[in-house]
């Protein structure tokens, strides 16, 4: 009796398993109209589905379209366009079997990605005067800035802060002291000499003139006194 039950159970399960298996297509097949058809290779699409007598008919993807996996599609995917307004440029051109690979423009870095492809990039930050570029920006990271300290300066584009110029060491006169955003401003000593020299010359000319004038004045006074006495 027990053996009979096992035989009946097997008789019911085997057909059921066969039905379950028969409705699932193999890994390299796709189902269409309750029939399993061979997939097309990457770079191709289905032109005609298979029948009981024929296999799937595949054709290459048209220009500017692609399929990157085995498929049962009747249309290929359009190639991605790298939009410069989103900070993107073409790193790898689209082919029939692979999509366009976009990357950030020069001096931009990627902030959004999809399947390893950049979808949005923004411009690197610029360092302000008084800061230097501690770490230059890359295609995936922004610029890192740091402040100048001590007697150093940077206009924001230097890779390190530079020491202030010492005017005395160059035998020049300091006009404006240096700041963290600008260097010391030095002047030529000859400028000061050029201003002082004319004053000295004028003074040297005036002194004899004044002495002569005073001498003449005294002489006239003496002459007038002498004429009065006569």
Short mmCIF file of C-alpha atoms in Angstrom, two decimals:
data_model
loop_
_atom_site.label_atom_id
_atom_site.label_comp_id
_atom_site.label_asym_id
_atom_site.label_seq_id
_atom_site.Cartn_x
_atom_site.Cartn_y
_atom_site.Cartn_z
CA UNK A 1 0.00 0.00 0.00
CA UNK A 2 2.84 2.35 0.93
CA UNK A 3 4.71 1.54 -2.31
CA UNK A 4 1.55 2.31 -4.29
CA UNK A 5 1.29 5.76 -2.70
CA UNK A 6 4.93 6.56 -3.63
CA UNK A 7 4.33 5.51 -7.23
CA UNK A 8 1.22 7.72 -7.44
CA UNK A 9 3.11 10.67 -5.88
CA UNK A 10 6.01 10.34 -8.34
CA UNK A 11 3.54 10.08 -11.21
CA UNK A 12 2.00 13.43 -10.16
CA UNK A 13 5.28 15.35 -9.35
CA UNK A 14 7.32 14.47 -12.46
CA UNK A 15 4.87 15.95 -15.02
CA UNK A 16 4.50 19.03 -12.78
CA UNK A 17 8.29 19.56 -12.68
CA UNK A 18 8.47 19.12 -16.42
CA UNK A 19 5.80 21.79 -16.92
CA UNK A 20 7.59 24.19 -14.55
CA UNK A 21 10.92 23.69 -16.32
CA UNK A 22 9.49 23.81 -19.80
CA UNK A 23 8.17 27.37 -19.30
CA UNK A 24 11.58 28.82 -18.26
CA UNK A 25 13.96 29.86 -21.02
CA UNK A 26 17.70 29.23 -20.87
CA UNK A 27 20.11 31.99 -19.85
CA UNK A 28 20.98 32.94 -23.45
CA UNK A 29 17.32 32.89 -24.55
CA UNK A 30 14.34 35.23 -24.23
CA UNK A 31 10.65 34.41 -24.15
CA UNK A 32 8.30 35.68 -26.82
CA UNK A 33 4.78 34.37 -27.55
CA UNK A 34 5.36 31.57 -25.01
CA UNK A 35 8.40 30.44 -27.00
CA UNK A 36 12.11 30.61 -26.11
CA UNK A 37 14.27 32.33 -28.73
CA UNK A 38 18.07 32.73 -28.83
CA UNK A 39 19.24 36.21 -27.76
CA UNK A 40 21.15 38.55 -30.05
CA UNK A 41 24.78 39.36 -29.18
CA UNK A 42 25.80 42.80 -27.80
CA UNK A 43 25.82 45.39 -30.58
CA UNK A 44 22.83 43.72 -32.28
CA UNK A 45 19.05 43.72 -32.02
CA UNK A 46 16.22 41.40 -33.02
CA UNK A 47 14.99 41.80 -36.58
CA UNK A 48 12.72 38.72 -36.58
CA UNK A 49 11.81 36.58 -33.63
CA UNK A 50 12.41 32.86 -33.89
CA UNK A 51 9.73 30.42 -34.98
CA UNK A 52 9.36 26.64 -34.72
CA UNK A 53 11.39 26.37 -37.91
CA UNK A 54 13.80 29.36 -37.77
CA UNK A 55 16.16 30.91 -35.24
CA UNK A 56 16.19 34.57 -34.17
CA UNK A 57 17.29 36.94 -36.92
CA UNK A 58 19.61 39.66 -35.56
CA UNK A 59 20.88 42.87 -37.21
CA UNK A 60 23.56 45.39 -36.06
CA UNK A 61 22.46 48.46 -34.11
CA UNK A 62 22.14 51.62 -36.24
CA UNK A 63 24.54 54.54 -35.84
CA UNK A 64 24.42 56.37 -32.46
CA UNK A 65 22.69 53.42 -30.78
CA UNK A 66 23.97 50.42 -28.82
CA UNK A 67 23.21 47.26 -26.84
CA UNK A 68 25.83 46.24 -24.30
CA UNK A 69 24.39 42.84 -23.29
CA UNK A 70 22.85 39.78 -24.97
CA UNK A 71 19.24 40.75 -25.62
CA UNK A 72 15.89 40.10 -27.23
CA UNK A 73 15.22 43.78 -27.97
CA UNK A 74 13.79 45.02 -31.24
CA UNK A 75 15.30 48.51 -30.72
CA UNK A 76 18.80 49.53 -29.56
CA UNK A 77 19.42 52.13 -26.86
CA UNK A 78 20.36 55.70 -27.94
CA UNK A 79 23.96 56.71 -27.13
CA UNK A 80 24.41 59.10 -24.21
CA UNK A 81 25.29 62.71 -25.14
CA UNK A 82 27.98 64.37 -22.99
CA UNK A 83 26.48 67.81 -22.31
CA UNK A 84 29.03 70.63 -21.86
CA UNK A 85 26.37 72.58 -19.91
CA UNK A 86 26.62 69.82 -17.29
CA UNK A 87 30.41 70.10 -17.26
CA UNK A 88 30.93 66.95 -19.37
CA UNK A 89 33.07 65.88 -22.33
CA UNK A 90 33.50 62.59 -24.22
CA UNK A 91 36.09 60.26 -22.69
CA UNK A 92 35.13 57.25 -24.82
CA UNK A 93 33.08 57.34 -28.00
CA UNK A 94 29.87 55.28 -28.22
CA UNK A 95 30.06 52.01 -30.19
CA UNK A 96 27.41 49.44 -31.18
CA UNK A 97 28.25 47.39 -28.09
CA UNK A 98 29.04 50.12 -25.51
CA UNK A 99 27.57 53.46 -24.49
CA UNK A 100 29.44 56.79 -24.52
CA UNK A 101 31.66 57.31 -21.47
CA UNK A 102 31.50 60.92 -20.25
CA UNK A 103 34.08 62.63 -18.06
CA UNK A 104 34.47 66.10 -16.52
CA UNK A 105 35.71 69.03 -18.56
CA UNK A 106 39.15 70.56 -17.91
CA UNK A 107 39.19 72.19 -14.42
CA UNK A 108 35.93 70.40 -13.51
CA UNK A 109 35.28 67.46 -11.18
CA UNK A 110 32.52 64.84 -11.16
CA UNK A 111 29.82 65.00 -8.47
CA UNK A 112 27.32 62.48 -9.94
CA UNK A 113 27.97 59.08 -11.52
CA UNK A 114 25.89 56.32 -13.09
CA UNK A 115 27.38 52.94 -13.99
CA UNK A 116 30.89 54.40 -13.75
CA UNK A 117 30.03 57.24 -16.13
CA UNK A 118 30.01 60.87 -14.96
CA UNK A 119 26.59 62.51 -15.35
CA UNK A 120 27.28 65.90 -13.70
CA UNK A 121 30.47 67.88 -13.05
CA UNK A 122 31.18 71.30 -11.53
CA UNK A 123 34.14 73.67 -11.78
CA UNK A 124 37.01 73.47 -9.31
CA UNK A 125 36.93 76.06 -6.52
CA UNK A 126 39.35 79.00 -6.80
CA UNK A 127 41.49 79.99 -3.83
CA UNK A 128 41.12 83.57 -2.58
CA UNK A 129 44.00 86.08 -2.24
CA UNK A 130 45.77 85.23 1.00
CA UNK A 131 45.35 81.50 0.31
CA UNK A 132 47.46 78.98 -1.60
CA UNK A 133 46.50 75.76 -3.44
CA UNK A 134 47.22 73.03 -0.90
CA UNK A 135 45.93 70.28 -3.20
CA UNK A 136 45.07 70.78 -6.87
CA UNK A 137 41.64 69.59 -8.02
CA UNK A 138 41.28 66.39 -10.05
CA UNK A 139 38.52 64.84 -12.14
CA UNK A 140 36.93 63.47 -8.96
CA UNK A 141 37.99 65.94 -6.21
CA UNK A 142 37.76 69.69 -5.65
CA UNK A 143 40.68 72.07 -5.03
CA UNK A 144 41.78 72.35 -1.38
CA UNK A 145 42.91 75.82 -0.22
CA UNK A 146 44.86 76.87 2.88
CA UNK A 147 45.64 80.28 4.44
CA UNK A 148 49.07 81.91 4.32
CA UNK A 149 50.75 82.49 7.69
CA UNK A 150 53.64 84.61 8.97
CA UNK A 151 55.52 86.91 6.58
CA UNK A 152 54.24 85.18 3.43
CA UNK A 153 51.70 85.97 0.71
CA UNK A 154 49.75 84.46 -2.20
CA UNK A 155 47.35 85.87 -4.78
CA UNK A 156 45.32 82.64 -4.71
CA UNK A 157 47.00 80.94 -7.67
CA UNK A 158 50.27 79.88 -6.00
CA UNK A 159 50.95 76.30 -4.93
CA UNK A 160 52.65 77.67 -1.79
CA UNK A 161 52.90 81.02 -0.03
CA UNK A 162 55.95 83.11 -0.92
CA UNK A 163 58.07 85.08 1.60
CA UNK A 164 57.75 88.88 1.54
CA UNK A 165 60.49 90.78 -0.25
CA UNK A 166 62.96 92.50 2.12
CA UNK A 167 63.57 95.91 0.58
CA UNK A 168 66.65 96.65 2.67
CA UNK A 169 68.37 93.54 1.35
CA UNK A 170 67.91 94.96 -2.17
CA UNK A 171 69.06 98.44 -1.04
CA UNK A 172 65.58 99.77 -1.69
CA UNK A 173 63.12 101.75 0.38
CA UNK A 174 59.94 100.07 1.69
CA UNK A 175 56.88 101.96 0.45
CA UNK A 176 54.07 99.57 1.51
CA UNK A 177 54.45 96.63 3.93
CA UNK A 178 53.51 93.13 2.67
CA UNK A 179 50.22 91.42 3.55
CA UNK A 180 49.03 87.81 3.22
CA UNK A 181 47.60 88.70 -0.20
CA UNK A 182 50.36 90.97 -1.56
CA UNK A 183 54.13 91.37 -1.49
CA UNK A 184 56.05 94.26 0.07
CA UNK A 185 56.25 97.30 -2.23
CA UNK A 186 59.74 98.73 -2.55
CA UNK A 187 60.87 102.09 -4.01
CA UNK A 188 64.13 103.16 -5.61
CA UNK A 189 66.30 105.35 -3.32
CA UNK A 190 67.18 107.53 -6.32
CA UNK A 191 63.61 108.79 -6.19
CA UNK A 192 64.18 110.31 -2.78
CA UNK A 193 67.53 111.78 -3.89
CA UNK A 194 65.88 113.29 -6.98
CA UNK A 195 63.39 115.08 -4.73
CA UNK A 196 66.02 116.32 -2.21
CA UNK A 197 68.71 117.42 -4.74
CA UNK A 198 66.74 120.30 -6.38
CA UNK A 199 65.88 121.69 -2.94
CA UNK A 200 69.55 121.69 -1.95
CA UNK A 201 70.54 123.39 -5.23
CA UNK A 202 67.86 126.07 -4.84
CA UNK A 203 68.98 126.70 -1.26
CA UNK A 204 72.64 126.98 -2.28
CA UNK A 205 71.72 129.54 -4.98
CA UNK A 206 69.48 131.58 -2.70
CA UNK A 207 72.00 131.90 0.14
CA UNK A 208 74.58 133.94 -1.90
CA UNK A 209 71.78 136.06 -3.42
CA UNK A 210 70.44 136.88 0.04
CA UNK A 211 73.97 137.68 1.30
CA UNK A 212 74.60 140.01 -1.66
CA UNK A 213 71.22 141.67 -1.15
CA UNK A 214 71.94 142.25 2.55
CA UNK A 215 75.46 143.56 1.77
CA UNK A 216 74.10 146.04 -0.79
CA UNK A 217 71.39 147.15 1.59
CA UNK A 218 73.94 147.84 4.34
CA UNK A 219 76.22 149.69 1.87
CA UNK A 220 73.37 151.89 0.69
CA UNK A 221 72.49 152.71 4.24
CA UNK A 222 76.06 153.74 5.00
CA UNK A 223 76.24 155.87 1.87
CA UNK A 224 73.05 157.67 2.74
CA UNK A 225 74.36 158.42 6.22
CA UNK A 226 77.62 159.78 4.79
CA UNK A 227 75.78 162.11 2.37
CA UNK A 228 73.61 163.48 5.22
CA UNK A 229 76.64 164.53 7.23
CA UNK A 230 78.14 166.58 4.36
#
